[in-house]
CSV table of C-alpha atoms in Angstrom, one decimal:
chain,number,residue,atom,x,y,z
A,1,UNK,CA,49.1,-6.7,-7.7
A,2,UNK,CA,51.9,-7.7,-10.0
A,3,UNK,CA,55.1,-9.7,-8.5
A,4,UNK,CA,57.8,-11.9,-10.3
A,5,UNK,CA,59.3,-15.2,-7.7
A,6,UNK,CA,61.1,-18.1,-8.1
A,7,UNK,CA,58.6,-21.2,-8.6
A,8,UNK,CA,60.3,-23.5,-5.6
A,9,UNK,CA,60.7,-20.7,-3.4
A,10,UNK,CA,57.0,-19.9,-4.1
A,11,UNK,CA,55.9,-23.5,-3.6
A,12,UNK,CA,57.6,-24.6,-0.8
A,13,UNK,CA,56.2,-21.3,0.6
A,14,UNK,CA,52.5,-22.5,-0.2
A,15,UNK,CA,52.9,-25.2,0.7
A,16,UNK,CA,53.7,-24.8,4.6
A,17,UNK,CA,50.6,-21.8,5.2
A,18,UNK,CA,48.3,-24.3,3.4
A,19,UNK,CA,48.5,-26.2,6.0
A,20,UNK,CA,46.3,-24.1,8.0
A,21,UNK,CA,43.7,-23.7,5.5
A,22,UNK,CA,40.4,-24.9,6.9
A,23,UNK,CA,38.8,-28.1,4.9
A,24,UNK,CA,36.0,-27.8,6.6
A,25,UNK,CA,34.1,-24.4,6.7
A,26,UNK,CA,31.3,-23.0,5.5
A,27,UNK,CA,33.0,-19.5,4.4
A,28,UNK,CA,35.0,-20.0,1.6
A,29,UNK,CA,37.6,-17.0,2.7
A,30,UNK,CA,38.9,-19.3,5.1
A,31,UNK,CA,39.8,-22.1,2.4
A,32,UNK,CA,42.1,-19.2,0.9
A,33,UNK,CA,45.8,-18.4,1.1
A,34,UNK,CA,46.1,-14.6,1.4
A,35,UNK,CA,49.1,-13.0,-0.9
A,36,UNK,CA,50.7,-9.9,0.0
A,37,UNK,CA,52.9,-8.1,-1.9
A,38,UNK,CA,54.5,-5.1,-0.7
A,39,UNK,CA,58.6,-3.6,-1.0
A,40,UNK,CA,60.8,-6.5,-2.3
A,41,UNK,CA,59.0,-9.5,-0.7
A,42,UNK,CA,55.5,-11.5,-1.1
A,43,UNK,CA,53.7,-12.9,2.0
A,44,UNK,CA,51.4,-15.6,2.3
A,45,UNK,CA,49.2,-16.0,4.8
A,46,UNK,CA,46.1,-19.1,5.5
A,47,UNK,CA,44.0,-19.7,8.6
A,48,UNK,CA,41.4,-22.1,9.7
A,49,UNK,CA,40.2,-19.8,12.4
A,50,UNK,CA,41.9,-21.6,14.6
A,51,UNK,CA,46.2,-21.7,13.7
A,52,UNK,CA,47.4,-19.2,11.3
A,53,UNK,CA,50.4,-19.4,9.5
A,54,UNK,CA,52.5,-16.8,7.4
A,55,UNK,CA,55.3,-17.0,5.4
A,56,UNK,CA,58.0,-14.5,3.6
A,57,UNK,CA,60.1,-15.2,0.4
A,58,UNK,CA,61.6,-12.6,-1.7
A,59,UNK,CA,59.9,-11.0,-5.2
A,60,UNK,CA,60.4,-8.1,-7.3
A,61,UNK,CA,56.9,-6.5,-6.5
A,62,UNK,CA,56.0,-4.4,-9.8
A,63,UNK,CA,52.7,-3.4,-8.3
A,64,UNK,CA,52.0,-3.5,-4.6
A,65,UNK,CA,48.2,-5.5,-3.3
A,66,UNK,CA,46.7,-8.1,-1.7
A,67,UNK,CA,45.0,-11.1,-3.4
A,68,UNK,CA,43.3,-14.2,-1.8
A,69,UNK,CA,43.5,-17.1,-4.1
A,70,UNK,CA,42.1,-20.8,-3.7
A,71,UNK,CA,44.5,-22.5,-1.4
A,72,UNK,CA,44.7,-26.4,-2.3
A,73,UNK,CA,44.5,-25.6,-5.8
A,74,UNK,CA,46.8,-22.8,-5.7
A,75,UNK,CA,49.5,-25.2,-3.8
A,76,UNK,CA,49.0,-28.6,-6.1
A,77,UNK,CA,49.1,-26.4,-9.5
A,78,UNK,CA,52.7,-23.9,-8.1
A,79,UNK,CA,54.0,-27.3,-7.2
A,80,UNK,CA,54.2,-27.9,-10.8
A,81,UNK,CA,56.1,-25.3,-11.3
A,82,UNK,CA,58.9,-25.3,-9.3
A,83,UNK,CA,61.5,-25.1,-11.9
A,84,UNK,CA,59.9,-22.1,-13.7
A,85,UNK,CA,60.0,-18.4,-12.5
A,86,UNK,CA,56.5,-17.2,-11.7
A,87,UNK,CA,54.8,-14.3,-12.9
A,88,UNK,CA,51.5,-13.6,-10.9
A,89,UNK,CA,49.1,-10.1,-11.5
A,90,UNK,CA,45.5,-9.9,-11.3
A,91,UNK,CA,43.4,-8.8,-14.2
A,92,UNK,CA,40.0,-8.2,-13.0
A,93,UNK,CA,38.6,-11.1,-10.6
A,94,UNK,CA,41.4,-13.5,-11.3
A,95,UNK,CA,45.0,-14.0,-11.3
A,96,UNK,CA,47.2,-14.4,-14.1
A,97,UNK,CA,49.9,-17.3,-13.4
A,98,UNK,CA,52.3,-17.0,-15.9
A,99,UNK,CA,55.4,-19.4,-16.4
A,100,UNK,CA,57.7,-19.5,-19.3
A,101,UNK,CA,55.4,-19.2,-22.8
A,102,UNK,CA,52.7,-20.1,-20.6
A,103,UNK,CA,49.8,-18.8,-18.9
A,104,UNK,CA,47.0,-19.8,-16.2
A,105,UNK,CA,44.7,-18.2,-14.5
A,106,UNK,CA,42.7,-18.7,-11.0
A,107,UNK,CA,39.7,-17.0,-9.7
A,108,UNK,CA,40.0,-14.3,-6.9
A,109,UNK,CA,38.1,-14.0,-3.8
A,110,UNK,CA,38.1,-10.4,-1.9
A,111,UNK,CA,41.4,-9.6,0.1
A,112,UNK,CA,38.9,-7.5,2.5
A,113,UNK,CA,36.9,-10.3,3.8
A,114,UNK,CA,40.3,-12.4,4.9
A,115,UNK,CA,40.0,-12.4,8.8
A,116,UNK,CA,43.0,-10.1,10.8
A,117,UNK,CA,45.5,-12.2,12.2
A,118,UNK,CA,46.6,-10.9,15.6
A,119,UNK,CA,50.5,-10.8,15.4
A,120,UNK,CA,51.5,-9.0,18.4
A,121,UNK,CA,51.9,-11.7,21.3
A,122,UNK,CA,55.0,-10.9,23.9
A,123,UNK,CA,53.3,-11.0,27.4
A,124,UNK,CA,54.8,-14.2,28.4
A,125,UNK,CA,57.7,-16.2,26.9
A,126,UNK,CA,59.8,-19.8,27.1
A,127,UNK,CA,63.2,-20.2,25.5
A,128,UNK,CA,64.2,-23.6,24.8
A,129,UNK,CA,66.3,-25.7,22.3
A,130,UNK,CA,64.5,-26.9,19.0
A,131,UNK,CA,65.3,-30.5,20.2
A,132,UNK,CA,63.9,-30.7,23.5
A,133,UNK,CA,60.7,-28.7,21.8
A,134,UNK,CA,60.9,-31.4,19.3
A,135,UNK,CA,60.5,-34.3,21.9
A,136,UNK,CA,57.8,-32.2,23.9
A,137,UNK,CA,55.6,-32.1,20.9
A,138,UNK,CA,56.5,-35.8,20.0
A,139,UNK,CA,56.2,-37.6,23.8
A,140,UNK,CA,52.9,-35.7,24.0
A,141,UNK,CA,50.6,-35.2,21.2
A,142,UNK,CA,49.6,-38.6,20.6
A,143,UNK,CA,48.0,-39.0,23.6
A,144,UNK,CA,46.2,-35.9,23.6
A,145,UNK,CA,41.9,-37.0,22.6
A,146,UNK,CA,40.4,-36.7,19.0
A,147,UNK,CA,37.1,-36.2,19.4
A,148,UNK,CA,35.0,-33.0,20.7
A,149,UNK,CA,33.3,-34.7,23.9
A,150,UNK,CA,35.8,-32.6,25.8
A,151,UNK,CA,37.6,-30.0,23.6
A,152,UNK,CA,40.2,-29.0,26.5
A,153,UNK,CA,41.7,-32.9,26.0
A,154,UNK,CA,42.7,-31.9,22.2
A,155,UNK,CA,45.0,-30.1,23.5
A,156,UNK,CA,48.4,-30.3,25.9
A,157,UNK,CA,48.7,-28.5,29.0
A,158,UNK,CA,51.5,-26.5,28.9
A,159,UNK,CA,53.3,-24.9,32.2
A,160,UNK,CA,56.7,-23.1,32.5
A,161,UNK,CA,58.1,-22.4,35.5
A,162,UNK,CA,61.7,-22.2,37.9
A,163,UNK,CA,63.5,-22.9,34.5
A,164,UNK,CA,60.9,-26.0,33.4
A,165,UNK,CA,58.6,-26.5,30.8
A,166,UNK,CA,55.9,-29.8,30.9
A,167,UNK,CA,53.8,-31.1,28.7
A,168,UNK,CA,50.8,-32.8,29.3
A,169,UNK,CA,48.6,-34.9,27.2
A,170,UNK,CA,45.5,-37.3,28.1
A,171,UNK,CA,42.4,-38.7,26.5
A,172,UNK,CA,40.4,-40.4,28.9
A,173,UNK,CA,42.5,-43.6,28.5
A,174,UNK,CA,46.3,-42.6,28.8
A,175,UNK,CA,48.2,-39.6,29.7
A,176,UNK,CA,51.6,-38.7,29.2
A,177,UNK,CA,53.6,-36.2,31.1
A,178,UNK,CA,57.3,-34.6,29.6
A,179,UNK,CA,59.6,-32.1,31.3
A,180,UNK,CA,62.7,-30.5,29.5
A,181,UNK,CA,65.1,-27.8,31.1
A,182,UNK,CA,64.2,-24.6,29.6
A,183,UNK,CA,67.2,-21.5,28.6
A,184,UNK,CA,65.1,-18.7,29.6
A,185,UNK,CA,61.3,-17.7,30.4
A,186,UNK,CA,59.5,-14.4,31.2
A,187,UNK,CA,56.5,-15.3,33.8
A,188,UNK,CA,54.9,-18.3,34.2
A,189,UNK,CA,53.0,-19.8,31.8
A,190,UNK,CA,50.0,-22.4,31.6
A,191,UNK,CA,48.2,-22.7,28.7
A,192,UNK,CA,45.9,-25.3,26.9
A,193,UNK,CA,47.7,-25.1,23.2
A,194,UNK,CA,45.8,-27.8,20.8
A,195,UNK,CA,47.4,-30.8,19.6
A,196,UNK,CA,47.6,-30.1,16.2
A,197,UNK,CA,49.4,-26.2,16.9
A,198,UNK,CA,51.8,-28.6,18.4
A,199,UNK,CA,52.4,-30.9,15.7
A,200,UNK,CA,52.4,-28.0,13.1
A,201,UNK,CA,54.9,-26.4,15.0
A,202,UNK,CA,57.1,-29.7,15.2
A,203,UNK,CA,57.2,-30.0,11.4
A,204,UNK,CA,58.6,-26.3,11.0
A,205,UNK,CA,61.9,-26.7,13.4
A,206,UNK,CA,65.0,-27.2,12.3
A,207,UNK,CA,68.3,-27.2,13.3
A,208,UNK,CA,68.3,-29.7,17.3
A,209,UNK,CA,70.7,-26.4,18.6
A,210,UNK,CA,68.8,-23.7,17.1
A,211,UNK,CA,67.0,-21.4,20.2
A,212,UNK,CA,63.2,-21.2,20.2
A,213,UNK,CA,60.9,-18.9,21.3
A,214,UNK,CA,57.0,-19.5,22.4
A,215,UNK,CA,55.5,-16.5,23.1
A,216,UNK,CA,52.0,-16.4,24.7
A,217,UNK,CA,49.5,-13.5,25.3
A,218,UNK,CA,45.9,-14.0,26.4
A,219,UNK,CA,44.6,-16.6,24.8
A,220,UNK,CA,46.8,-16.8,22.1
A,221,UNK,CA,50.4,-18.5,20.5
A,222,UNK,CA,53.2,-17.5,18.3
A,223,UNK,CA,56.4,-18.6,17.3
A,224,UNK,CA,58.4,-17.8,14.7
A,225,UNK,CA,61.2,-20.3,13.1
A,226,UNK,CA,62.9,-18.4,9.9
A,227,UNK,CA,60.7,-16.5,7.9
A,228,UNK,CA,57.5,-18.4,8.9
A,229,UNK,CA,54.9,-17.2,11.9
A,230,UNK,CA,52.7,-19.4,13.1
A,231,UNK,CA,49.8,-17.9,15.4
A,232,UNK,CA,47.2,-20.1,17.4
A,233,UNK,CA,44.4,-19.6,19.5
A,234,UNK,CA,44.9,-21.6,22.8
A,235,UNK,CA,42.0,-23.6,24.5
A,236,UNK,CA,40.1,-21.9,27.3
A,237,UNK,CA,38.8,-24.4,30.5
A,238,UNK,CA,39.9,-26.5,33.2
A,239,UNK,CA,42.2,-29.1,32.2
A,240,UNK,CA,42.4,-32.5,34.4
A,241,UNK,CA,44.0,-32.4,37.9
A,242,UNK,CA,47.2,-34.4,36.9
A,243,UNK,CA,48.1,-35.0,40.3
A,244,UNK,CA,45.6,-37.3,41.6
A,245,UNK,CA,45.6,-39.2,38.8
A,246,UNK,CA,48.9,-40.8,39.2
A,247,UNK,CA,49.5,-43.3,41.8
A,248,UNK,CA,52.1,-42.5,44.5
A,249,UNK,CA,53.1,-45.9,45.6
A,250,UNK,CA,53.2,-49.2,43.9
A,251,UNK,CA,52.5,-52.9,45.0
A,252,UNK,CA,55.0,-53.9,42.1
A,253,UNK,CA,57.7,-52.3,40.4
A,254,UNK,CA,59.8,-53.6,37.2
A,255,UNK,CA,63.3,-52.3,35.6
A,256,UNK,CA,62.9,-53.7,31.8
A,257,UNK,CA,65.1,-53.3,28.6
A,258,UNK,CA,62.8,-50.9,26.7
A,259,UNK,CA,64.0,-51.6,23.1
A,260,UNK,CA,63.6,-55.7,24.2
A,261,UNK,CA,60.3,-54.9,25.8
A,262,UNK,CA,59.1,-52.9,22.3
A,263,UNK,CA,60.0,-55.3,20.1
A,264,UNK,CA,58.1,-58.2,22.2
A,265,UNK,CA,54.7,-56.0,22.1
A,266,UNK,CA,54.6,-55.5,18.7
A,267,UNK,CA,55.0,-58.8,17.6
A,268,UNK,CA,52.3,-59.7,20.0
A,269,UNK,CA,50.2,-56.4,18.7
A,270,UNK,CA,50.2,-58.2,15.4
A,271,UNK,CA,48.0,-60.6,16.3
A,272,UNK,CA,46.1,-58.5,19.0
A,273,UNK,CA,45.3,-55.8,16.2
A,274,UNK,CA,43.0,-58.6,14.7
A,275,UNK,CA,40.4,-58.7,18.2
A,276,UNK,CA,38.1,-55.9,18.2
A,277,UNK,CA,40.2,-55.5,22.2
A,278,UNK,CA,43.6,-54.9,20.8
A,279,UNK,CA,44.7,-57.1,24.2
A,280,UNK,CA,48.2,-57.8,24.8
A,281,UNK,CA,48.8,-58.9,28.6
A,282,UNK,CA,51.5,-58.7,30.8
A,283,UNK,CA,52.3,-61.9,33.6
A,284,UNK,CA,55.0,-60.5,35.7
A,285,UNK,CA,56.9,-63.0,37.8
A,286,UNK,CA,60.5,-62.8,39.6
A,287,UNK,CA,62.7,-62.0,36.9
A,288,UNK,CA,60.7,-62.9,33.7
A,289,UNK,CA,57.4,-61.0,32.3
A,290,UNK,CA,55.4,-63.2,29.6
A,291,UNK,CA,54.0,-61.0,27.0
A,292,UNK,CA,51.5,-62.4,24.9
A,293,UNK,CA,48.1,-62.2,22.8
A,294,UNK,CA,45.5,-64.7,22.4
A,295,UNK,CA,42.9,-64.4,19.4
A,296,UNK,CA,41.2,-66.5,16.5
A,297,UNK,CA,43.8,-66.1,14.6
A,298,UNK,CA,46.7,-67.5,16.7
A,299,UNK,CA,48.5,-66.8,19.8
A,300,UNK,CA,51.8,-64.9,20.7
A,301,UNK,CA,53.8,-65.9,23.9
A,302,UNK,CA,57.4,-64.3,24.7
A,303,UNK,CA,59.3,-63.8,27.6
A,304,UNK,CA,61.0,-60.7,28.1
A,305,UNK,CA,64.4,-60.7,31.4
A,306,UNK,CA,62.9,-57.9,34.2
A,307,UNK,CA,63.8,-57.1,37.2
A,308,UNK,CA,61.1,-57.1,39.5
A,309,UNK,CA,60.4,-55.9,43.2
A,310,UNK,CA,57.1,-56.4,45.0
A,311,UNK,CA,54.1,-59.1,44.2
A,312,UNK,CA,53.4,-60.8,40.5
A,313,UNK,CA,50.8,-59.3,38.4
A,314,UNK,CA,48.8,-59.9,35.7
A,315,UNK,CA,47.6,-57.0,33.9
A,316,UNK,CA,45.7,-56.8,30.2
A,317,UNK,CA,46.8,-53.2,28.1
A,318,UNK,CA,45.6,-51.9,25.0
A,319,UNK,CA,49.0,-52.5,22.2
A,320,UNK,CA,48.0,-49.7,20.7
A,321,UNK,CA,48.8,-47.3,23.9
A,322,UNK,CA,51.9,-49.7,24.9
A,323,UNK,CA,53.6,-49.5,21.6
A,324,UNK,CA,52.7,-45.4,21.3
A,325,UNK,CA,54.3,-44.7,24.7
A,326,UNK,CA,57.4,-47.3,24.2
A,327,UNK,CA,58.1,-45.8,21.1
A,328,UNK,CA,57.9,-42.2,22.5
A,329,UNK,CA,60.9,-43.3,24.8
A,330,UNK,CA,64.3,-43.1,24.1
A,331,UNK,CA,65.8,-44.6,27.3
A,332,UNK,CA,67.8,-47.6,27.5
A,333,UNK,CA,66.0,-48.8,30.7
A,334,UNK,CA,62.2,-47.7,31.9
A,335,UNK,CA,60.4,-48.6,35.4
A,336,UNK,CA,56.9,-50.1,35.1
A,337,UNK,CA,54.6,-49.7,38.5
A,338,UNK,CA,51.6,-51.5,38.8
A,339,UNK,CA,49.0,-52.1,41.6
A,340,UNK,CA,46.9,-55.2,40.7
A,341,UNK,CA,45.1,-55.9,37.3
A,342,UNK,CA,42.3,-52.9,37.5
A,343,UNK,CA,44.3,-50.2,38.3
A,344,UNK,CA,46.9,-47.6,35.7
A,345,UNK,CA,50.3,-48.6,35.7
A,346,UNK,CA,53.0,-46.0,34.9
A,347,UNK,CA,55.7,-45.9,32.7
A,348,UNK,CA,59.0,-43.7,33.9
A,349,UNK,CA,62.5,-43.0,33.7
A,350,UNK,CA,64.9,-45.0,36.2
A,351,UNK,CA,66.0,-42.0,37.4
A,352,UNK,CA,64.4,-38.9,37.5
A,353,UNK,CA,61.3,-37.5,36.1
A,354,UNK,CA,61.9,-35.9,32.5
A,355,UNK,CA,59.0,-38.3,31.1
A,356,UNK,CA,55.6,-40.3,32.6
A,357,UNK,CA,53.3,-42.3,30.9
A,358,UNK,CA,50.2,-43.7,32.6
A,359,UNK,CA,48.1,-46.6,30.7
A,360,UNK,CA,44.4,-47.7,31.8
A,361,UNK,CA,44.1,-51.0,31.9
A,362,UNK,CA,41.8,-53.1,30.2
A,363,UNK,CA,39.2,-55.1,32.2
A,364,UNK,CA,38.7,-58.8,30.7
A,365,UNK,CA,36.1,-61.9,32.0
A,366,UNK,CA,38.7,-64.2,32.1
């Protein structure tokens, strides 16, 4: 293989598949970024086993071949070099990088032994706007669990149907719940896609107008945005019956100011950070709630304006969840239902249903 690119074209190239190079594995194929040359272009290609992505930028190809070079190395050293054009042909086991006067070399592992990435996924598809895909992935993701105990919960559910998409996110604590209008969708879809697909996929749009397209086959994922692919194998299982997790009717219900509300909680978070309980707690009364945090290190009490319906609560909440879900919210207003001091209360739009977030609370001796 011989091909001659522009350094920053090549970089920024890099540095989007390497992304999906594994940093974990014990085969050392998988740690590569794949380079294809072939006509007047060069494509990269990285996968972890798990997402794959692949990416096309223009190069005079002098002679055609595939390569598969160390991935992280290959991305920090081309980074140098974005203001150089970039010479790369293999001599032997390695790969001439040559720049200017200059010349580097990396060593080559065998093209051959770089896993087949299944490209052809068009059985089912949603069309929707790169903005509302944008707050899908971010209302969602953060709630979705980290560790392997129960891999389904790494990922969001995902269903499409009668011109709606949801997401849905949970980890044994919280859930969150967001619906968007879709533009167009060819058989219903529900899927498991993992959280990080997601958040890969949020760091590649663009444009908030610009059309998307998630296409889904089996148990796979692709969507293309430009002249990068990015493929991902979904999560197979049951996820969590949704619906009888959230409560139907409340003993109390609040209207708040959510930037007011935000603002209050962290302030009180910076203090509840410091317990090992992260406790903030709500006392809900008429038309005032008192949000505050008590730990050795001092004590936080504000007052936030509500309007309340129903009985007063008191009700003890993680910050960490509160402040993740009021700052996944862009609405002016929110409603807050709780039912006592033991069970979830649920964060939602005042009108409608485009978003729902449902926090466990945290049980306390006093």
């Amino acid at each position: 293989m011989k091909v001659i690119c522009e350094g920053l074209e090549l970089s920024d190239a890099v540095l989007k598949v390497v992304k999906a190079c594994s940093t974990k594995t014990t085969n050392p194929i998988l740690e590569c970024v794949k380079l294809s040359a072939k006509n007047d272009g060069l494509t990269l290609l990285a996968t972890d086993g798990e997402i794959a992505i692949r990416k096309c930028i223009r190069a005079e190809v002098i002679e055609e071949g595939d390569i598969c070079v160390p991935g992280k190395f290959f991305a920090d050293f081309v980074k140098k070099l974005e203001g150089w054009q970039i010479t790369l042909a293999t001599e032997g086991e390695k790969v001439q990088i040559r720049y200017g006067d200059s010349e580097s070399a990396l060593q080559l592992l065998n093209a051959e032994d770089f896993p087949r990435i299944e490209t052809e996924i068009r059985e089912s598809r949603i069309e929707l706007l790169s903005k509302d895909l944008k707050d899908l992935i971010a209302q969602t993701t953060f709630c979705c669990a980290q560790d392997d105990s129960r891999p389904v919960l790494k990922g969001v559910l995902i269903t499409a149907r009668e011109g709606c998409v949801a997401f849905t996110a949970l980890d044994g604590y919280r859930m969150a719940v967001c619906r968007k209008s879709i533009l167009g969708m060819s058989g219903e879809v529900r899927i498991i896609c993992p959280g990080r697909t997601l958040n890969e996929i949020g760091r590649m749009l663009g444009a908030d107008d610009e059309k998307i397209e998630l296409y889904v086959q089996k148990n796979r994922l692709l969507v293309s945005i430009d002249d990068t692919v990015l493929t991902s194998r979904l999560y197979e299982g049951e996820f969590v019956n949704v619906s009888n997790i959230v409560p139907r009717e409340f003993t109390s219900e609040m209207i708040a100011d959510r930037a007011a509300l935000e603002e209050s909680v962290e302030r009180a978070a910076v203090l509840a950070r410091t317990d090992k309980n992260s406790i903030v707690t709500f006392d809900i009364r008429e038309d005032q709630m008192n949000v505050s945090s008590n730990t050795a290190v001092g004590r936080v009490d504000e007052s936030v304006k509500i309007l309340l319906s129903g009985k007063d609560v008191n009700i003890a909440l993680n910050c960490k969840y509160v402040t993740e879900c009021l700052g996944a919210v862009s609405d002016e207003k929110i409603r807050i239902g709780f039912n006592g001091a033991v069970s979830p209360c649920v964060v939602t739009p005042v009108d409608g249903d485009s978003f729902l977030y449902l926090i466990l609370p945290v049980r306390t001796t006093a």
